[in-house]
Short mmCIF file of C-alpha atoms in Angstrom, two decimals:
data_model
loop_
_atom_site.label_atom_id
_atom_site.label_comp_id
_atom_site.label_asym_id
_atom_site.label_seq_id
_atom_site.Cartn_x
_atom_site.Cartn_y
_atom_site.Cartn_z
CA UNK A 457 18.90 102.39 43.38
CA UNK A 458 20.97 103.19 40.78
CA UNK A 459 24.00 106.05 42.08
CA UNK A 460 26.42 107.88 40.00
CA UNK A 461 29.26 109.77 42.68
CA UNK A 462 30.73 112.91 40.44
CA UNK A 463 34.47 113.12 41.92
CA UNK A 464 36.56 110.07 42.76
CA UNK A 465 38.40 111.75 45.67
CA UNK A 466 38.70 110.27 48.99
CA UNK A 467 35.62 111.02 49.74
CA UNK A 468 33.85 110.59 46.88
CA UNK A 469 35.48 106.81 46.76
CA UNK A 470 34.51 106.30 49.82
CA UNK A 471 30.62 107.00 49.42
CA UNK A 472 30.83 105.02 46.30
CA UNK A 473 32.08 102.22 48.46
CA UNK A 474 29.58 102.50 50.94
CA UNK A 475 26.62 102.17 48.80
CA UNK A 476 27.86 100.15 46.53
CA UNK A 477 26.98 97.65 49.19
CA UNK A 478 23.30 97.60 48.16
CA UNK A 479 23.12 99.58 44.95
CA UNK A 480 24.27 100.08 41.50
CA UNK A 481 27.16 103.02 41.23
CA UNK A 482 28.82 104.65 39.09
CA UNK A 483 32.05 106.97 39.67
CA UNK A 484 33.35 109.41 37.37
CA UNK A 485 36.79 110.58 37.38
CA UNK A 486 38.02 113.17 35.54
CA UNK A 487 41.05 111.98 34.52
CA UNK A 488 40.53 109.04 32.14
CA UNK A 489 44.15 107.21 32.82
CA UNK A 490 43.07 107.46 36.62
CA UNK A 491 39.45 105.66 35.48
CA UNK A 492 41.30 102.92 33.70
CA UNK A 493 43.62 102.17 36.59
CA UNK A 494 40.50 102.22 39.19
CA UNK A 495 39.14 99.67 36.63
CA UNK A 496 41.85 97.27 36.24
CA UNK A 497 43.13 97.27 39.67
CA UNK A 498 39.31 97.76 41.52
CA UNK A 499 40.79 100.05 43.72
CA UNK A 500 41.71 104.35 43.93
CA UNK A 501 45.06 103.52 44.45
CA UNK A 502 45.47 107.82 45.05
CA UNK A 503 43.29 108.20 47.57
CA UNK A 504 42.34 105.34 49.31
CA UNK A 505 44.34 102.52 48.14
CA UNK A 506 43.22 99.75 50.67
CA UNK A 507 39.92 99.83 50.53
CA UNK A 508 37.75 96.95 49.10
CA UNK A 509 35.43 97.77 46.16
CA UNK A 510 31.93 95.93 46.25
CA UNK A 511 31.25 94.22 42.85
CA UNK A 512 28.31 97.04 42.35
CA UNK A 513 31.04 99.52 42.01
CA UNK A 514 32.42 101.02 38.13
CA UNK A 515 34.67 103.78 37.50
CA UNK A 516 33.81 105.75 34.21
CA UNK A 517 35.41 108.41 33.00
CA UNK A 518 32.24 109.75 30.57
CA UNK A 519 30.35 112.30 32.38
CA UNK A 520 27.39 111.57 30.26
CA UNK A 521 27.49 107.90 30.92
CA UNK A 522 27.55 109.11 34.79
CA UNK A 523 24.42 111.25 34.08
CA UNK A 524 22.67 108.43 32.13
CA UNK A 525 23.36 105.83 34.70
CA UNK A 526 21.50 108.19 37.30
CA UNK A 527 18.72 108.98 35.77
CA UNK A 528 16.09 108.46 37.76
CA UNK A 529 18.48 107.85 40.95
CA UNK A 530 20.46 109.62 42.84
CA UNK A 531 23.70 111.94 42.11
CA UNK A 532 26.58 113.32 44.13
CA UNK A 533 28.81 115.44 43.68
CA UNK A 534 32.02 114.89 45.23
CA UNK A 535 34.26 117.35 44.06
CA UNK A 536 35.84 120.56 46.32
CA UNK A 537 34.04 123.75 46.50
CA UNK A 538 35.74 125.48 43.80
CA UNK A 539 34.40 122.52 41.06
CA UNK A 540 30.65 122.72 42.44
CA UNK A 541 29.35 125.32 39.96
CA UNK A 542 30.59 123.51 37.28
CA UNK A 543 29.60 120.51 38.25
CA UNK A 544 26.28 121.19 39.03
CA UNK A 545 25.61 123.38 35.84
CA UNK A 546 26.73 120.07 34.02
CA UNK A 547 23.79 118.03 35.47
CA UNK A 548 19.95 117.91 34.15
CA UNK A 549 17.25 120.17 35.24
CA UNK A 550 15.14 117.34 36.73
CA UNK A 551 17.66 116.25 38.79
CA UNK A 552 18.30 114.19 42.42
CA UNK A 553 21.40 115.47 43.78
CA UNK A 554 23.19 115.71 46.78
CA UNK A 555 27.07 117.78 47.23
CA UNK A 556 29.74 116.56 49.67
CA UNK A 557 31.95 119.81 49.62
CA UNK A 558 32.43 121.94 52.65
CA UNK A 559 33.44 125.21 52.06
CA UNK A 560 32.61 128.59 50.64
CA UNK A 561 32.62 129.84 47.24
CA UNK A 562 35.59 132.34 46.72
CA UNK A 563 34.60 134.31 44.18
CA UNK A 564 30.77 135.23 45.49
CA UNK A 565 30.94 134.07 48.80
CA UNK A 566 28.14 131.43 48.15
CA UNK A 567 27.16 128.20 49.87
CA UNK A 568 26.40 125.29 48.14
CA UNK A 569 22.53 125.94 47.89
CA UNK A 570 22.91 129.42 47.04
CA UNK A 571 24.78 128.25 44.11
CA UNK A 572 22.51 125.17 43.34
CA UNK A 573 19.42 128.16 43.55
CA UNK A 574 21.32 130.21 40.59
CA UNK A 575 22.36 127.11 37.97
CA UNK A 576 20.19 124.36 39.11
CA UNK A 577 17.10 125.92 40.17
CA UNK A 578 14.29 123.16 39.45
CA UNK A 579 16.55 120.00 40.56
CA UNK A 580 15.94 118.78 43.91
CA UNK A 581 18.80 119.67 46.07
CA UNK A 582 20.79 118.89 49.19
CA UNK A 583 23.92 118.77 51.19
CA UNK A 584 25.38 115.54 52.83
CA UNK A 585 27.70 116.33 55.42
CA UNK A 586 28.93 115.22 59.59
CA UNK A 587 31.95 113.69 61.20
CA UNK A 588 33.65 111.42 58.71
CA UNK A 589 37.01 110.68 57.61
CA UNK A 590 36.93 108.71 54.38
CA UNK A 591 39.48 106.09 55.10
CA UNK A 592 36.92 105.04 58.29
CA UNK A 593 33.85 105.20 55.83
CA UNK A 594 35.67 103.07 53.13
CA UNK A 595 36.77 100.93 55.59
CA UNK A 596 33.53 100.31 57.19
CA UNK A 597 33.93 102.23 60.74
CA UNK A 598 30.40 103.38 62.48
CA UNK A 599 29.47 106.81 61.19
CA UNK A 600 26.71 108.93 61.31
CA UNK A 601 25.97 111.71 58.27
CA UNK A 602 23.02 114.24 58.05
CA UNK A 603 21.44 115.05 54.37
CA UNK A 604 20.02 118.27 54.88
CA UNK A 605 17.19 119.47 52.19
CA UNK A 606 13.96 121.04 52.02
CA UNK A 607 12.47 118.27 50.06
CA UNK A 608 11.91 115.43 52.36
CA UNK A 609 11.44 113.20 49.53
CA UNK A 610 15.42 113.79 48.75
CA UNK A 611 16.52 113.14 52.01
CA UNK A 612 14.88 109.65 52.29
CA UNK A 613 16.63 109.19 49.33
CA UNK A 614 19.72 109.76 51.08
CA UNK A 615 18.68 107.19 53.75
CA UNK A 616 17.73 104.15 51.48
CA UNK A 617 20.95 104.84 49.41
CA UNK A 618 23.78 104.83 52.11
CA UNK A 619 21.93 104.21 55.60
CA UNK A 620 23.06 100.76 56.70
CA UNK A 621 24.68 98.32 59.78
CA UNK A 622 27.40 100.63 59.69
CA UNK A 623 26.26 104.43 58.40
CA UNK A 624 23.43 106.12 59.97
CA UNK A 625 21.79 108.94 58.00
CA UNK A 626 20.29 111.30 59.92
CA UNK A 627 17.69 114.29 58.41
CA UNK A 628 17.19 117.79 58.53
CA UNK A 629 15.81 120.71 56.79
CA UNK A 630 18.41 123.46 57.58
CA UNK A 631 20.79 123.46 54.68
CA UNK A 632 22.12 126.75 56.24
CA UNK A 633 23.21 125.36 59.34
CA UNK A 634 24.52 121.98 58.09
CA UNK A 635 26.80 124.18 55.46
CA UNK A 636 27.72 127.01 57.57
CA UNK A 637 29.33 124.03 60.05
CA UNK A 638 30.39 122.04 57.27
CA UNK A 639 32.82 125.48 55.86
CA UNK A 640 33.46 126.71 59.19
CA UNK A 641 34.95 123.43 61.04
CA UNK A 642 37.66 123.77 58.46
CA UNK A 643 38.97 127.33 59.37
CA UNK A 644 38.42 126.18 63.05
CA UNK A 645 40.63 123.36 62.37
CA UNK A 646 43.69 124.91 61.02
CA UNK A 647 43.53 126.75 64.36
CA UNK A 648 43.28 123.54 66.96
CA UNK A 649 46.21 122.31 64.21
CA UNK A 650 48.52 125.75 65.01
CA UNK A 651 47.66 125.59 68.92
CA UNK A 652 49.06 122.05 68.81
CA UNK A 653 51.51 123.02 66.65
CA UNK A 654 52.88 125.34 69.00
CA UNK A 655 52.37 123.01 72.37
CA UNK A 656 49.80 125.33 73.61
CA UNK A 657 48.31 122.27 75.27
CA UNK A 658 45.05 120.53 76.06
CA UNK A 659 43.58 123.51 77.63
CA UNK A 660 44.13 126.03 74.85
CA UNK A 661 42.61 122.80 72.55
CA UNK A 662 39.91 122.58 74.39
CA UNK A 663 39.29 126.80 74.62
CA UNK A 664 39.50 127.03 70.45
CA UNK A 665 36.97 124.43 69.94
CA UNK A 666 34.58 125.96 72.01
CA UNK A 667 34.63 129.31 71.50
CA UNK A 668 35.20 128.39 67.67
CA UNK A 669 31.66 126.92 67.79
CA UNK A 670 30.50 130.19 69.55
CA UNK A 671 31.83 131.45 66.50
CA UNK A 672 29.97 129.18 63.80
CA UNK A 673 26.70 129.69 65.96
CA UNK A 674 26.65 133.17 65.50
CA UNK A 675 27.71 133.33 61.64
CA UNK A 676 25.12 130.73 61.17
CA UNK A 677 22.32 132.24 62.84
CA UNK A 678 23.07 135.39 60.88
CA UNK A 679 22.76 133.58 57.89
CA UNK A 680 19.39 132.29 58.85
CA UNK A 681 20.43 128.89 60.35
CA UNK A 682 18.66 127.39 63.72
CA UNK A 683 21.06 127.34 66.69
CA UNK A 684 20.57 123.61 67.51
CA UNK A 685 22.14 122.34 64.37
CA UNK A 686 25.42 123.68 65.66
CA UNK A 687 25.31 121.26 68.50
CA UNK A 688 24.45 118.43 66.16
CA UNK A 689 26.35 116.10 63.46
CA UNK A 690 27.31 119.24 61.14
CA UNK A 691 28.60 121.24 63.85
CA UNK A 692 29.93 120.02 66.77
CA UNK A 693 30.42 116.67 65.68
CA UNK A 694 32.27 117.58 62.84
CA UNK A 695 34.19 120.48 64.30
CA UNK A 696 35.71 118.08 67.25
CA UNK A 697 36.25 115.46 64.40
CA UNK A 698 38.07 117.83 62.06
CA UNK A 699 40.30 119.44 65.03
CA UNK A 700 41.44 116.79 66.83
CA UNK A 701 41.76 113.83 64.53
CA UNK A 702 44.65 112.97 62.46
CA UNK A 703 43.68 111.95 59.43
CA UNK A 704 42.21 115.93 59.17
CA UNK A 705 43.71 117.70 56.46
CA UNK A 706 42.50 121.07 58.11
CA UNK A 707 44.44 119.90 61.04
CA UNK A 708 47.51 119.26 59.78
CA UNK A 709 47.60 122.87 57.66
CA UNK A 710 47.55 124.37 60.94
CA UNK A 711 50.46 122.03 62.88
CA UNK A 712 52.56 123.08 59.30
CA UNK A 713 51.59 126.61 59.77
CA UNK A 714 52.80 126.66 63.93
CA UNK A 715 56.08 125.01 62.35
CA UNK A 716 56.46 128.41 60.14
CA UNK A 717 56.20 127.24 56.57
CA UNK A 718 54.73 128.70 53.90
CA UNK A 719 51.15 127.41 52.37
CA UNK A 720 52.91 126.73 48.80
CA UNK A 721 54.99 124.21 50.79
CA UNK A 722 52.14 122.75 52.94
CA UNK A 723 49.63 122.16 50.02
CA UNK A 724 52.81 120.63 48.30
CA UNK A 725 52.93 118.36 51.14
CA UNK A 726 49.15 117.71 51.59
CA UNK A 727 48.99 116.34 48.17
CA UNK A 728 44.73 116.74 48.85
CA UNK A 729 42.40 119.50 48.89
CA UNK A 730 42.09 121.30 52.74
CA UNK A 731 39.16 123.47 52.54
CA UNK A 732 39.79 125.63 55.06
CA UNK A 733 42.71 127.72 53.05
CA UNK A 734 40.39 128.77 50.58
CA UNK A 735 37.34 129.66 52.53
CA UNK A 736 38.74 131.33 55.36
CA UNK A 737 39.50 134.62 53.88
CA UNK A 738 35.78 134.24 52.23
CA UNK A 739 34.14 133.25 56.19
CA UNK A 740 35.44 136.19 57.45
CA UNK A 741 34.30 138.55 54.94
CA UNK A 742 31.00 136.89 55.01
CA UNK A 743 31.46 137.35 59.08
CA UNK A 744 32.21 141.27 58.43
CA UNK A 745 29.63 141.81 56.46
CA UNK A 746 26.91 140.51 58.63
CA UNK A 747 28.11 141.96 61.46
CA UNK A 748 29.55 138.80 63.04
CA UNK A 749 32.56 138.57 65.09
CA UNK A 750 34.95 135.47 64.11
CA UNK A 751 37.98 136.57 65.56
CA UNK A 752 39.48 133.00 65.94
CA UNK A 753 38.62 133.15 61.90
CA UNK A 754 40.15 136.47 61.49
CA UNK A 755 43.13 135.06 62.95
CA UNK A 756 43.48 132.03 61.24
CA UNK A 757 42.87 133.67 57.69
CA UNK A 758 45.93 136.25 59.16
CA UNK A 759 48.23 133.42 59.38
CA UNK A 760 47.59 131.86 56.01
CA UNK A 761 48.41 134.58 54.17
CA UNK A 762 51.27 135.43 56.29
CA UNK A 763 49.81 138.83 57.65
CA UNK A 764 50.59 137.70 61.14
CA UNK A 765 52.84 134.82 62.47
CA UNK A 766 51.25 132.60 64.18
CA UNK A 767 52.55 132.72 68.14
CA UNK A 768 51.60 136.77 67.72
CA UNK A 769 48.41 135.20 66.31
CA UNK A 770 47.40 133.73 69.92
CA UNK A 771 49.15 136.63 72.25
CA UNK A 772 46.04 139.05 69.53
CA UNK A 773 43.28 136.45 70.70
CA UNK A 774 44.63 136.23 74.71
CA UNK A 775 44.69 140.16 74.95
CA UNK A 776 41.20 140.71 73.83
CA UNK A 777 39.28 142.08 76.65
CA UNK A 778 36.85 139.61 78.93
CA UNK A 779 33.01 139.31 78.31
CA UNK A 780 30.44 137.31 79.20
CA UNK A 781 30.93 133.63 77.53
CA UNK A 782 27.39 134.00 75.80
CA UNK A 783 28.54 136.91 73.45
#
């Protein structure tokens, strides 16, 4: 199969790695100096500077070469949320494509196929998402993805392009459900990341992540999601993933935030996209406006933007009044 990966990113690298194993790909960068380094040194020394590239593997940076070298393939996008409309307005009509991005739109409030539906609208679409820290992908660590589409044609593409010995690709037809998790783990996991900031302990770790994916259920289900996705790859896999592991990004926002510093500080130190800061503010407006209750969301979003600190942010969510655990 012949694979071009739109984004060389961490992630982006990494999926290029992966299936350059057994196909053809091609990653675009942006930047053309980064390209040319990639090249010459076979390696994103950026992002994931360690990690072996297969012989299958170029780095371009002409987007329409990318395009070209898809054509009748497979393409992913690999770039954060806020890139996604661009990127996918910049790709043919007849197109294969599949977005890695977990987040929300900002400015509309749209998911990834809601924006696919407005610029994109005859391509055959998906999302590609689960428990997976690049470095582990790259580096050829078991993982397991799902490629969620309503074209079952697209996600057996998924499968014969990156299912292998060492990367199982699951299916499944709700896009809703495997994006709601994908955006919400984030939020979710800048709160696990200020609990453990603040040496709250194992319980109060263990309390977020659940009720947080009480929380995710419920927006998701509003949205038009099926419950059991949330206990699946895209939601409970990846939420535990995201909040407890260290290589999360989402994770260590929130141990930054417990320490008091401000977010131009902690994206300074990041140095990498954490999707959570920009879609939190966006999940719990989409939460208000469906009538959803997110208030581990709500609170989260408050500390970001410095309406609340973040110690009075847990004494808000402990003094809420009791209620059965199924609401």
């Amino acid at each position: 199969m012949r694979i071009s990966v739109i984004g060389a990113g961490a992630w982006g690298t990494a999926l290029a790695i992966a299936a350059a194993r057994r196909h053809r790909v091609l990653l675009w960068a942006r930047d053309a100096a980064q390209a040319q380094q990639m090249a010459a040194e076979r390696r994103n020394a950026r992002y994931l500077p360690h990690a072996v590239w297969p012989d299958q593997l170029a780095v371009t940076s002409d987007h329409a070469a990318a395009l070209a070298h898809a054509e009748g393939g497979l393409v992913i996008v690999a770039t954060p949320m806020a890139s996604l409309r661009e990127r996918l307005a910049a790709l043919p009509g007849h197109a294969c494509v599949f977005w890695l991005c977990k987040g929300v739109e900002s400015a509309t409030g749209s998911l990834g196929h809601q924006i696919a539906a407005s610029v994109l609208p005859r391509a055959s679409v998906g999302v590609l998402s689960g428990p997976s820290f690049a470095q582990e992908v790259a580096g050829g660590s078991p993982t397991a993805l799902v490629a969620a589409s309503g074209d079952p044609a697209l996600c057996d593409l998924a499968v014969n392009a990156f299912h292998s010995e060492t990367l199982r690709i699951y299916r499944s037809t709700d896009v809703v459900g495997v994006e709601v998790g994908g955006a919400v783990k984030n939020v979710l996991a800048i709160a696990t990341g200020i609990a453990d900031g603040l040496n709250l302990g194992l319980n109060a770790r263990a309390a977020l992540i659940t009720r947080g994916l009480a929380e995710m259920t419920r927006l998701g289900v509003a949205l038009g999601a099926h419950a059991d996705t949330f206990m699946g790859l895209s939601g409970l896999g990846d939420l535990v993933l995201t909040a407890t592991g260290d290589l999360s990004r989402n994770r260590k926002v929130g141990l930054m935030l417990a320490q008091g510093l401000a977010l131009k500080d902690i994206l300074e130190r990041l140095g990498h996209v954490a999707e959570g800061v920009y879609c939190a503010e966006t999940v719990t407006r989409l939460a208000h406006d469906n009538g959803v209750a997110m208030p581990i969301a709500d609170m989260v979003s408050a500390v970001i933007h410095r309406r609340i600190a973040a110690r009075d942010a847990v004494s808000s969510l402990m003094r809420r009044d009791s209620r059965d655990e199924g609401l």
